[in-house]
Amino acid sequence: MKPPYDYRLNKPFLTPIIDIIKENNRIKTFIIEYNPIFEPVKINPGQFVMVWIPGSDEIPMSVSHIGKNSKISISVANVGDTTHLMHQLKIGDKIGIRGPYGNWFTSQDGTAIVIGGGIGMASVLSIIQDLSNHKKIPTDIKIDKIICINGAKTETELCFTEELQKILNEGDSLEICTDDGSLGFKGFTTEKLKEILDKEKSNAITVYACGPEKMLKTVFQICEDHNKISVQLSLERMMRCGFGICGLCALEPTGLLVCQDGPIFTNEILREITDFGKIHRDFSGKTYSI
Ligand SMILES: Cc1cc2nc3c(=O)[nH]c(=O)nc-3n(C[C@H](O)[C@H](O)[C@H](O)COP(=O)(O)OP(=O)(O)OC[C@H]3O[C@@H](n4cnc5c(N)ncnc54)[C@H](O)[C@@H]3O)c2cc1C
Ligand code: FES
């Protein structure tokens, strides 16, 4: 689904950090007041905001929790300069937020398989909550079951496991995967996905995923090989502006922009993207193979 354009969202507003949760040694969740100056704006599962850390840069972050009373959270992996600075912030410190940007995940009938690779789990958390709500109180969308695959390199890098256990209902399942086998299935999330799809009988399946682009490419290929199962994949490309001006997040050869036309893409578009799972750009736009 595509959001309406709203020019007022392109200016950051300063908002205090209300709480900080340490998810593991690398990831912290920051709860903030989402309080745009004008009328309230609805945030949907999988959308992202641009986060400005005074004294440093502005970086894209998925909204990991869409709370009540205008509270949202972002879950940040400490990987570089700005995220490192963010990890030093305390409750009460202010950060700048603009957005939400991008399209969003939409709950589909049937069996939902949701995959989070590492910090990619932050982007899919809110669609898991949404699917679970639809399952508990069936509306026009009927969810049969949710299978969640949570993967990381090793046990200490897994995130949101306890929270996922609370969100999921009877009949749902949580599959833990670690590359080194320190917890759960030893291997990649994509191997677990293939194992599940080889056995799954339902013919209404949707796969939702976020994680490293190589993982997403394999998820896509597996789904295409299983009767072209519908996917909604959230891509993370280098971003500067977040709303379609700089062109840094363009997907070749379509010219589609991850920030504006994504970050969530479905089968029809993914089939057209020739650099999907192949390249990474730096801030100058230079491409590298991944
Ligand atoms: C739509 C979107 C949603 C995102 N959501 C989250 C999230 O919920 N939580 C989270 O921790 N991270 C998320 N990211 C990635 C996050 O934006 C980067 O990790 C961050 O910008 C790194 O900034 P830095 O200054 O700390 O690192 P830098 O010093 O700039 O770089 C450190 C490393 O991170 C990589 N990197 C830098 N920018 C990006 C980027 N935009 N996307 C992917 N890798 C990048 C660099 O290539 C380098 O390897 C998201 C990215 C996008 C595009
Ligand atoms: S980040 Fe600038 S066009 Fe997408």
Tab-separated table of C-alpha atoms and ligand atoms in Angstrom:
chain	number	residue	atom	x	y	z
A	1	MET	CA	0.000	0.000	0.000
A	2	LYS	CA	1.232	3.528	-0.748
A	3	PRO	CA	0.935	6.369	1.785
A	4	PRO	CA	-0.325	9.817	0.857
A	5	TYR	CA	2.412	12.427	0.444
A	6	ASP	CA	2.560	14.930	3.296
A	7	TYR	CA	5.208	17.674	2.960
A	8	ARG	CA	5.054	18.534	6.657
A	9	LEU	CA	6.623	15.182	7.524
A	10	ASN	CA	9.912	16.118	5.914
A	11	LYS	CA	11.008	18.320	8.835
A	12	PRO	CA	12.445	16.602	11.920
A	13	PHE	CA	10.905	17.329	15.306
A	14	LEU	CA	12.846	16.893	18.552
A	15	THR	CA	11.420	14.396	20.990
A	16	PRO	CA	12.720	12.955	24.282
A	17	ILE	CA	13.705	9.339	24.887
A	18	ILE	CA	11.196	7.958	27.410
A	19	ASP	CA	12.779	4.565	28.051
A	20	ILE	CA	15.657	2.381	26.853
A	21	ILE	CA	15.613	-1.427	26.771
A	22	LYS	CA	18.822	-3.404	26.280
A	23	GLU	CA	17.831	-6.263	23.930
A	24	ASN	CA	21.345	-7.770	23.797
A	25	ASN	CA	24.978	-6.576	23.720
A	26	ARG	CA	24.492	-4.977	20.292
A	27	ILE	CA	20.863	-3.839	20.193
A	28	LYS	CA	18.955	-1.265	22.268
A	29	THR	CA	15.301	-0.296	21.916
A	30	PHE	CA	14.496	3.404	22.399
A	31	ILE	CA	10.931	4.357	23.298
A	32	ILE	CA	10.021	7.865	22.242
A	33	GLU	CA	7.054	10.184	22.107
A	34	TYR	CA	5.884	10.362	18.491
A	35	ASN	CA	4.425	13.797	18.540
A	36	PRO	CA	4.430	15.605	15.207
A	37	ILE	CA	3.661	19.272	15.369
A	38	PHE	CA	0.526	18.984	13.263
A	39	GLU	CA	-2.288	16.434	13.405
A	40	PRO	CA	-1.464	12.804	14.418
A	41	VAL	CA	-0.159	10.576	11.652
A	42	LYS	CA	-0.849	6.851	11.555
A	43	ILE	CA	2.230	4.633	11.441
A	44	ASN	CA	1.849	1.240	9.745
A	45	PRO	CA	3.829	-2.009	10.192
A	46	GLY	CA	7.168	-1.916	8.372
A	47	GLN	CA	7.347	1.859	7.868
A	48	PHE	CA	10.508	3.707	8.870
A	49	VAL	CA	11.522	7.099	10.267
A	50	MET	CA	14.658	9.176	9.733
A	51	VAL	CA	16.396	9.616	13.092
A	52	TRP	CA	18.692	12.594	13.673
A	53	ILE	CA	21.238	12.422	16.469
A	54	PRO	CA	22.292	16.008	17.317
A	55	GLY	CA	26.019	16.318	16.619
A	56	SER	CA	25.959	13.405	14.185
A	57	ASP	CA	24.037	12.107	11.188
A	58	GLU	CA	20.477	11.267	10.209
A	59	ILE	CA	19.807	7.533	9.651
A	60	PRO	CA	16.804	5.382	8.644
A	61	MET	CA	15.262	3.172	11.350
A	62	SER	CA	12.205	0.921	11.181
A	63	VAL	CA	9.499	1.544	13.746
A	64	SER	CA	9.734	-1.636	15.826
A	65	HIS	CA	6.707	-0.990	18.064
A	66	ILE	CA	3.666	1.125	17.288
A	67	GLY	CA	2.384	1.807	20.778
A	68	LYS	CA	-0.697	3.457	22.181
A	69	ASN	CA	-0.739	7.115	23.329
A	70	SER	CA	1.647	8.303	20.577
A	71	LYS	CA	4.552	6.186	21.768
A	72	ILE	CA	6.728	4.350	19.275
A	73	SER	CA	10.036	2.573	19.526
A	74	ILE	CA	13.061	2.049	17.350
A	75	SER	CA	15.514	-0.798	17.924
A	76	VAL	CA	19.054	0.098	17.043
A	77	ALA	CA	22.014	-2.204	16.331
A	78	ASN	CA	25.333	-0.571	17.206
A	79	VAL	CA	27.200	-0.889	13.888
A	80	GLY	CA	28.888	2.466	13.165
A	81	ASP	CA	29.373	6.117	14.104
A	82	THR	CA	25.775	7.307	14.523
A	83	THR	CA	24.344	4.126	16.002
A	84	HIS	CA	27.296	4.051	18.436
A	85	LEU	CA	26.466	7.625	19.543
A	86	MET	CA	22.834	6.601	19.902
A	87	HIS	CA	23.807	3.800	22.231
A	88	GLN	CA	25.414	6.411	24.564
A	89	LEU	CA	22.123	8.373	24.913
A	90	LYS	CA	20.179	8.407	28.186
A	91	ILE	CA	16.494	8.680	29.102
A	92	GLY	CA	15.455	12.333	28.670
A	93	ASP	CA	17.959	13.060	25.859
A	94	LYS	CA	16.315	14.376	22.699
A	95	ILE	CA	16.554	12.985	19.176
A	96	GLY	CA	15.093	14.305	15.919
A	97	ILE	CA	12.478	12.315	14.047
A	98	ARG	CA	10.911	12.807	10.632
A	99	GLY	CA	8.531	10.439	8.922
A	100	PRO	CA	6.948	7.920	8.810
A	101	TYR	CA	8.139	7.055	5.329
A	102	GLY	CA	7.600	4.269	2.844
A	103	ASN	CA	4.920	1.685	2.226
A	104	TRP	CA	3.987	-1.040	4.690
A	105	PHE	CA	3.329	-4.735	5.225
A	106	THR	CA	-0.288	-5.790	4.781
A	107	SER	CA	-1.786	-8.811	6.563
A	108	GLN	CA	-3.061	-11.450	4.112
A	109	ASP	CA	-5.433	-14.382	4.715
A	110	GLY	CA	-4.072	-17.860	5.446
A	111	THR	CA	-0.706	-18.965	6.811
A	112	ALA	CA	1.815	-16.240	7.593
A	113	ILE	CA	5.525	-17.042	7.683
A	114	VAL	CA	7.526	-14.145	9.097
A	115	ILE	CA	11.326	-14.127	8.965
A	116	GLY	CA	13.663	-11.749	10.782
A	117	GLY	CA	17.390	-12.043	10.187
A	118	GLY	CA	19.316	-10.309	12.997
A	119	ILE	CA	18.173	-6.711	13.511
A	120	GLY	CA	15.757	-7.261	10.568
A	121	MET	CA	13.406	-8.636	13.229
A	122	ALA	CA	12.799	-4.986	14.303
A	123	SER	CA	11.110	-4.261	10.978
A	124	VAL	CA	8.768	-7.306	11.080
A	125	LEU	CA	7.785	-7.119	14.784
A	126	SER	CA	4.804	-4.861	14.196
A	127	ILE	CA	3.389	-6.993	11.343
A	128	ILE	CA	3.645	-10.051	13.626
A	129	GLN	CA	1.615	-8.092	16.207
A	130	ASP	CA	-0.891	-7.124	13.522
A	131	LEU	CA	-1.251	-10.719	12.251
A	132	SER	CA	-1.668	-11.935	15.827
A	133	ASN	CA	-4.407	-9.343	16.485
A	134	HIS	CA	-6.251	-10.466	13.324
A	135	LYS	CA	-5.942	-14.095	14.445
A	136	LYS	CA	-7.294	-13.377	17.951
A	137	ILE	CA	-10.212	-11.288	16.743
A	138	PRO	CA	-11.015	-12.413	13.182
A	139	THR	CA	-12.200	-9.570	10.977
A	140	ASP	CA	-12.265	-9.511	7.192
A	141	ILE	CA	-8.717	-10.916	7.355
A	142	LYS	CA	-8.506	-14.547	8.507
A	143	ILE	CA	-5.108	-15.723	9.706
A	144	ASP	CA	-4.852	-19.517	10.152
A	145	LYS	CA	-1.438	-19.600	11.789
A	146	ILE	CA	1.765	-17.623	12.163
A	147	ILE	CA	5.161	-19.268	11.824
A	148	CYS	CA	7.911	-16.959	12.933
A	149	ILE	CA	11.574	-17.641	12.053
A	150	ASN	CA	13.993	-15.656	14.198
A	151	GLY	CA	17.628	-15.996	13.136
A	152	ALA	CA	21.022	-14.689	14.202
A	153	LYS	CA	24.674	-15.669	13.969
A	154	THR	CA	24.735	-16.878	17.561
A	155	GLU	CA	22.457	-17.133	20.640
A	156	THR	CA	23.677	-13.856	22.209
A	157	GLU	CA	22.754	-11.928	19.022
A	158	LEU	CA	19.137	-13.131	18.946
A	159	CYS	CA	16.624	-10.418	19.769
A	160	PHE	CA	12.943	-10.152	20.790
A	161	THR	CA	12.600	-13.904	21.492
A	162	GLU	CA	10.644	-13.502	24.754
A	163	GLU	CA	8.459	-10.803	23.228
A	164	LEU	CA	7.659	-13.017	20.225
A	165	GLN	CA	6.624	-15.859	22.551
A	166	LYS	CA	4.137	-13.442	24.177
A	167	ILE	CA	2.742	-12.129	20.869
A	168	LEU	CA	2.191	-15.553	19.281
A	169	ASN	CA	-0.998	-17.526	20.014
A	170	GLU	CA	-1.932	-21.182	20.281
A	171	GLY	CA	-1.223	-22.994	17.015
A	172	ASP	CA	1.525	-20.526	16.033
A	173	SER	CA	5.203	-21.424	16.211
A	174	LEU	CA	8.527	-19.765	16.816
A	175	GLU	CA	11.572	-21.263	15.081
A	176	ILE	CA	14.939	-20.115	16.389
A	177	CYS	CA	17.912	-20.433	14.036
A	178	THR	CA	21.555	-19.739	14.789
A	179	ASP	CA	24.406	-20.080	12.290
A	180	ASP	CA	26.608	-21.773	14.914
A	181	GLY	CA	23.846	-23.934	16.440
A	182	SER	CA	24.222	-22.313	19.894
A	183	LEU	CA	20.385	-22.230	20.150
A	184	GLY	CA	17.618	-23.859	18.099
A	185	PHE	CA	18.116	-25.011	14.521
A	186	LYS	CA	21.757	-24.932	13.345
A	187	GLY	CA	21.741	-23.124	10.019
A	188	PHE	CA	20.299	-20.183	8.121
A	189	THR	CA	16.703	-18.950	8.342
A	190	THR	CA	16.389	-19.761	4.636
A	191	GLU	CA	17.172	-23.452	5.231
A	192	LYS	CA	14.446	-23.510	7.898
A	193	LEU	CA	12.035	-21.782	5.488
A	194	LYS	CA	12.664	-24.422	2.812
A	195	GLU	CA	12.126	-27.215	5.367
A	196	ILE	CA	8.795	-25.637	6.441
A	197	LEU	CA	7.558	-25.009	2.890
A	198	ASP	CA	8.425	-28.566	1.798
A	199	LYS	CA	5.970	-29.824	4.466
A	200	GLU	CA	3.341	-27.047	4.513
A	201	LYS	CA	-0.055	-28.090	3.124
A	202	SER	CA	-1.811	-24.706	3.083
A	203	ASN	CA	-2.183	-23.140	-0.347
A	204	ALA	CA	-2.620	-19.602	0.994
A	205	ILE	CA	0.794	-18.650	2.319
A	206	THR	CA	2.415	-15.230	2.580
A	207	VAL	CA	6.063	-14.822	3.525
A	208	TYR	CA	7.075	-11.531	5.201
A	209	ALA	CA	10.794	-10.893	5.790
A	210	CYS	CA	13.522	-8.406	6.628
A	211	GLY	CA	17.235	-9.060	6.993
A	212	PRO	CA	20.466	-8.976	4.992
A	213	GLU	CA	19.738	-8.600	1.268
A	214	LYS	CA	21.453	-11.916	0.457
A	215	MET	CA	19.039	-13.652	2.839
A	216	LEU	CA	16.067	-11.862	1.228
A	217	LYS	CA	17.187	-12.918	-2.245
A	218	THR	CA	17.322	-16.567	-1.121
A	219	VAL	CA	13.902	-16.237	0.574
A	220	PHE	CA	12.537	-14.913	-2.708
A	221	GLN	CA	14.083	-17.708	-4.798
A	222	ILE	CA	12.742	-20.391	-2.432
A	223	CYS	CA	9.234	-18.869	-2.609
A	224	GLU	CA	9.374	-18.609	-6.402
A	225	ASP	CA	10.419	-22.283	-6.532
A	226	HIS	CA	7.427	-23.220	-4.304
A	227	ASN	CA	4.670	-22.234	-6.735
A	228	LYS	CA	5.501	-18.529	-6.569
A	229	ILE	CA	4.399	-18.033	-2.954
A	230	SER	CA	3.553	-14.376	-2.242
A	231	VAL	CA	6.271	-12.430	-0.495
A	232	GLN	CA	6.491	-9.029	1.160
A	233	LEU	CA	10.208	-8.313	1.625
A	234	SER	CA	11.599	-5.212	3.330
A	235	LEU	CA	14.815	-4.044	1.630
A	236	GLU	CA	17.462	-1.942	3.381
A	237	ARG	CA	19.560	0.163	1.042
A	238	MET	CA	21.808	3.105	1.863
A	239	MET	CA	19.637	6.220	2.359
A	240	ARG	CA	20.283	9.946	2.662
A	241	CYS	CA	17.029	11.842	2.254
A	242	GLY	CA	14.405	9.139	2.903
A	243	PHE	CA	11.798	10.670	0.606
A	244	GLY	CA	12.881	10.396	-3.019
A	245	ILE	CA	15.277	13.310	-3.606
A	246	CYS	CA	18.854	11.970	-3.594
A	247	GLY	CA	18.374	8.759	-5.626
A	248	LEU	CA	20.863	6.813	-3.466
A	249	CYS	CA	18.409	3.971	-2.822
A	250	ALA	CA	17.482	3.348	-6.498
A	251	LEU	CA	16.924	-0.257	-7.597
A	252	GLU	CA	18.391	-1.184	-10.988
A	253	PRO	CA	17.093	-1.191	-13.697
A	254	THR	CA	13.630	-0.114	-12.527
A	255	GLY	CA	14.639	3.222	-10.984
A	256	LEU	CA	12.262	2.422	-8.146
A	257	LEU	CA	13.345	3.964	-4.847
A	258	VAL	CA	13.478	1.881	-1.673
A	259	CYS	CA	12.538	4.924	0.448
A	260	GLN	CA	9.532	5.929	-1.622
A	261	ASP	CA	8.319	2.872	-3.562
A	262	GLY	CA	9.384	0.474	-0.756
A	263	PRO	CA	10.896	-0.529	1.551
A	264	ILE	CA	8.470	-3.444	1.081
A	265	PHE	CA	8.416	-5.133	-2.323
A	266	THR	CA	6.332	-8.011	-3.670
A	267	ASN	CA	7.065	-10.763	-6.239
A	268	GLU	CA	6.162	-8.834	-9.411
A	269	ILE	CA	8.637	-6.031	-8.695
A	270	LEU	CA	11.352	-8.226	-7.187
A	271	ARG	CA	11.416	-10.244	-10.437
A	272	GLU	CA	12.383	-7.035	-12.278
A	273	ILE	CA	15.215	-5.906	-9.968
A	274	THR	CA	18.474	-7.165	-11.471
A	275	ASP	CA	20.730	-5.870	-8.651
A	276	PHE	CA	18.595	-7.500	-5.910
A	277	GLY	CA	20.926	-9.442	-3.561
A	278	LYS	CA	23.952	-8.500	-5.636
A	279	ILE	CA	25.137	-4.988	-4.766
A	280	HIS	CA	25.641	-2.593	-1.878
A	281	ARG	CA	26.166	1.176	-2.297
A	282	ASP	CA	28.219	3.513	-0.143
A	283	PHE	CA	27.183	7.104	0.539
A	284	SER	CA	28.874	8.328	-2.675
A	285	GLY	CA	26.655	5.958	-4.670
A	286	LYS	CA	29.579	3.634	-5.586
A	287	THR	CA	28.497	0.010	-5.860
A	288	TYR	CA	30.149	-3.070	-4.368
A	289	SER	CA	29.245	-6.745	-4.797
A	290	ILE	CA	27.740	-8.460	-1.753
B	1	LIG	C1	14.477	1.434	5.649
B	1	LIG	C2	15.579	1.071	6.612
B	1	LIG	C3	15.258	0.637	7.886
B	1	LIG	C4	16.256	0.320	8.803
B	1	LIG	N1	15.893	-0.108	10.042
B	1	LIG	C5	16.842	-0.380	10.961
B	1	LIG	C6	16.473	-0.763	12.289
B	1	LIG	O1	15.297	-0.887	12.630
B	1	LIG	N2	17.479	-0.981	13.169
B	1	LIG	C7	18.800	-0.873	12.832
B	1	LIG	O2	19.662	-1.059	13.692
B	1	LIG	N3	19.187	-0.525	11.579
B	1	LIG	C8	18.243	-0.261	10.648
B	1	LIG	N4	18.617	0.123	9.377
B	1	LIG	C9	20.066	0.234	9.046
B	1	LIG	C10	20.607	1.531	9.653
B	1	LIG	O3	20.022	2.640	9.018
B	1	LIG	C11	22.148	1.577	9.527
B	1	LIG	O4	22.700	0.541	10.303
B	1	LIG	C12	22.674	2.906	10.018
B	1	LIG	O5	22.349	3.908	9.084
B	1	LIG	C13	24.184	2.853	10.229
B	1	LIG	O6	24.611	4.147	10.609
B	1	LIG	P1	26.014	4.352	11.350
B	1	LIG	O7	26.407	5.781	11.200
B	1	LIG	O8	25.966	3.837	12.749
B	1	LIG	O9	26.976	3.408	10.560
B	1	LIG	P2	28.023	3.772	9.418
B	1	LIG	O10	29.291	4.153	10.107
B	1	LIG	O11	27.442	4.711	8.417
B	1	LIG	O12	28.121	2.342	8.730
B	1	LIG	C14	28.347	1.142	9.487
B	1	LIG	C15	27.863	-0.040	8.689
B	1	LIG	O13	26.440	0.026	8.463
B	1	LIG	C16	26.155	-0.006	7.062
B	1	LIG	N5	25.034	0.905	6.753
B	1	LIG	C17	25.051	2.248	6.828
B	1	LIG	N6	23.870	2.751	6.453
B	1	LIG	C18	23.082	1.716	6.120
B	1	LIG	C19	21.760	1.600	5.647
B	1	LIG	N7	20.989	2.648	5.398
B	1	LIG	N8	21.262	0.367	5.442
B	1	LIG	C20	22.020	-0.705	5.661
B	1	LIG	N9	23.275	-0.668	6.119
B	1	LIG	C21	23.814	0.523	6.326
B	1	LIG	C22	27.450	0.468	6.404
B	1	LIG	O14	27.574	-0.048	5.099
B	1	LIG	C23	28.512	-0.101	7.302
B	1	LIG	O15	28.767	-1.448	7.036
B	1	LIG	C24	17.638	0.432	8.426
B	1	LIG	C25	17.975	0.860	7.135
B	1	LIG	C26	16.959	1.165	6.236
B	1	LIG	C27	17.320	1.618	4.869
B	2	FES	S1	17.097	7.923	0.189
B	2	FES	FE1	17.140	9.590	-1.147
B	2	FES	S2	15.966	8.870	-2.835
B	2	FES	FE2	15.810	7.251	-1.388
